[in-house]
Amino acid sequence: MSKPLKAQVEAILAEVQPLLGLHGGAIELVDITEAGEVMLRFKGACVGCAAADVTLEYGLKELIMLKCEDITDVLAVNDEPVTHQAPAIPFSHAQHS
């Protein structure tokens, strides 16, 4: 038996939290609508970060929709004010192949 949808999404977010945390960012699940839309909120350094939209569209959305077939879309609810400049991730944190 598979996990409830909310638990599946939260497990996926737990996988990516360490990556976002490298530069002081985070993500939280706000809601999953009846239409299957996942509503996420960027937190910390992700708020106002130029890469947040790319992270959402080509990272989180693809990953969540690949692993959870009942999800129809993944959207950001960015209602926190930008109070900082998001720092860059140092090259020393990049994975080497």
mmCIF file of C-alpha atoms in Angstrom:
data_model
loop_
_atom_site.group_PDB
_atom_site.id
_atom_site.type_symbol
_atom_site.label_atom_id
_atom_site.label_comp_id
_atom_site.label_asym_id
_atom_site.label_seq_id
_atom_site.Cartn_x
_atom_site.Cartn_y
_atom_site.Cartn_z
ATOM 1 C CA MET A 1 0.000 0.000 0.000
ATOM 2 C CA SER A 2 1.414 3.381 -0.941
ATOM 3 C CA LYS A 3 1.788 6.317 1.410
ATOM 4 C CA PRO A 4 -0.871 9.037 1.443
ATOM 5 C CA LEU A 5 -0.168 11.776 -1.101
ATOM 6 C CA LYS A 6 0.778 14.370 1.518
ATOM 7 C CA ALA A 7 3.343 11.997 3.044
ATOM 8 C CA GLN A 8 4.776 11.267 -0.424
ATOM 9 C CA VAL A 9 5.236 14.974 -1.181
ATOM 10 C CA GLU A 10 6.728 15.662 2.253
ATOM 11 C CA ALA A 11 9.214 12.809 1.739
ATOM 12 C CA ILE A 12 10.308 14.323 -1.575
ATOM 13 C CA LEU A 13 10.719 17.744 0.026
ATOM 14 C CA ALA A 14 12.799 16.173 2.803
ATOM 15 C CA GLU A 15 15.155 14.847 0.101
ATOM 16 C CA VAL A 16 15.765 18.302 -1.370
ATOM 17 C CA GLN A 17 15.891 20.310 1.883
ATOM 18 C CA PRO A 18 19.650 19.707 2.379
ATOM 19 C CA LEU A 19 20.384 21.096 -1.099
ATOM 20 C CA LEU A 20 18.355 24.238 -0.475
ATOM 21 C CA GLY A 21 19.925 24.532 2.954
ATOM 22 C CA LEU A 22 23.391 24.826 1.412
ATOM 23 C CA HIS A 23 22.701 28.512 0.905
ATOM 24 C CA GLY A 24 20.240 29.119 3.709
ATOM 25 C CA GLY A 25 17.037 28.256 1.880
ATOM 26 C CA ALA A 26 14.155 25.912 2.587
ATOM 27 C CA ILE A 27 10.801 24.816 1.199
ATOM 28 C CA GLU A 28 7.581 23.857 2.941
ATOM 29 C CA LEU A 29 4.373 22.199 1.834
ATOM 30 C CA VAL A 30 1.462 24.610 2.220
ATOM 31 C CA ASP A 31 -1.358 22.533 0.750
ATOM 32 C CA ILE A 32 -2.415 19.977 -1.822
ATOM 33 C CA THR A 33 -5.646 21.073 -3.459
ATOM 34 C CA GLU A 34 -8.491 18.771 -4.472
ATOM 35 C CA ALA A 35 -7.407 19.385 -8.080
ATOM 36 C CA GLY A 36 -4.009 17.855 -7.285
ATOM 37 C CA GLU A 37 -2.020 21.100 -7.157
ATOM 38 C CA VAL A 38 0.879 21.161 -4.704
ATOM 39 C CA MET A 39 1.319 24.566 -3.107
ATOM 40 C CA LEU A 40 4.852 25.216 -1.816
ATOM 41 C CA ARG A 41 6.394 28.134 0.068
ATOM 42 C CA PHE A 42 10.041 29.058 -0.361
ATOM 43 C CA LYS A 43 11.681 30.185 2.861
ATOM 44 C CA GLY A 44 14.942 31.754 3.980
ATOM 45 C CA ALA A 45 17.421 32.627 1.265
ATOM 46 C CA CYS A 46 15.135 31.126 -1.414
ATOM 47 C CA VAL A 47 12.754 34.076 -0.974
ATOM 48 C CA GLY A 48 13.692 36.525 -3.707
ATOM 49 C CA CYS A 49 16.396 34.277 -5.155
ATOM 50 C CA ALA A 50 16.614 34.482 -8.942
ATOM 51 C CA ALA A 51 17.066 30.701 -9.142
ATOM 52 C CA ALA A 52 13.900 29.881 -7.155
ATOM 53 C CA ASP A 53 11.686 29.801 -10.272
ATOM 54 C CA VAL A 54 14.106 27.462 -12.032
ATOM 55 C CA THR A 55 14.353 25.276 -8.922
ATOM 56 C CA LEU A 56 10.567 25.080 -8.812
ATOM 57 C CA GLU A 57 9.947 24.425 -12.513
ATOM 58 C CA TYR A 58 12.828 22.114 -13.417
ATOM 59 C CA GLY A 59 13.589 20.549 -10.057
ATOM 60 C CA LEU A 60 10.736 20.306 -7.605
ATOM 61 C CA LYS A 61 7.874 20.190 -10.103
ATOM 62 C CA GLU A 62 9.478 17.525 -12.274
ATOM 63 C CA LEU A 63 10.476 15.414 -9.275
ATOM 64 C CA ILE A 64 7.105 15.609 -7.535
ATOM 65 C CA MET A 65 5.074 14.976 -10.685
ATOM 66 C CA LEU A 66 7.317 12.056 -11.649
ATOM 67 C CA LYS A 67 6.920 10.365 -8.262
ATOM 68 C CA CYS A 68 3.270 11.293 -7.571
ATOM 69 C CA GLU A 69 0.996 10.595 -10.519
ATOM 70 C CA ASP A 70 -2.046 12.233 -8.874
ATOM 71 C CA ILE A 71 -0.331 15.641 -8.821
ATOM 72 C CA THR A 72 -1.423 17.967 -11.626
ATOM 73 C CA ASP A 73 0.811 20.979 -10.920
ATOM 74 C CA VAL A 74 3.327 22.392 -8.459
ATOM 75 C CA LEU A 75 3.062 26.086 -7.610
ATOM 76 C CA ALA A 76 4.854 28.496 -5.297
ATOM 77 C CA VAL A 77 3.033 30.645 -2.772
ATOM 78 C CA ASN A 78 5.651 33.301 -2.121
ATOM 79 C CA ASP A 79 4.080 35.564 0.434
ATOM 80 C CA GLU A 80 7.155 36.314 2.540
ATOM 81 C CA PRO A 81 8.782 39.713 2.022
ATOM 82 C CA VAL A 82 12.318 39.770 0.666
ATOM 83 C CA THR A 83 14.490 41.043 3.503
ATOM 84 C CA HIS A 84 17.914 39.903 2.330
ATOM 85 C CA GLN A 85 20.097 39.166 -0.637
ATOM 86 C CA ALA A 86 20.355 35.436 -1.255
ATOM 87 C CA PRO A 87 23.954 34.232 -1.014
ATOM 88 C CA ALA A 88 25.599 32.156 -3.717
ATOM 89 C CA ILE A 89 26.503 28.528 -3.083
ATOM 90 C CA PRO A 90 30.298 28.310 -2.819
ATOM 91 C CA PHE A 91 32.037 26.108 -5.376
ATOM 92 C CA SER A 92 33.482 24.135 -2.475
ATOM 93 C CA HIS A 93 29.977 22.702 -1.893
ATOM 94 C CA ALA A 94 29.598 21.448 -5.455
ATOM 95 C CA GLN A 95 29.706 17.704 -5.959
ATOM 96 C CA HIS A 96 32.598 16.452 -8.040
ATOM 97 C CA SER A 97 32.147 13.476 -10.334
#
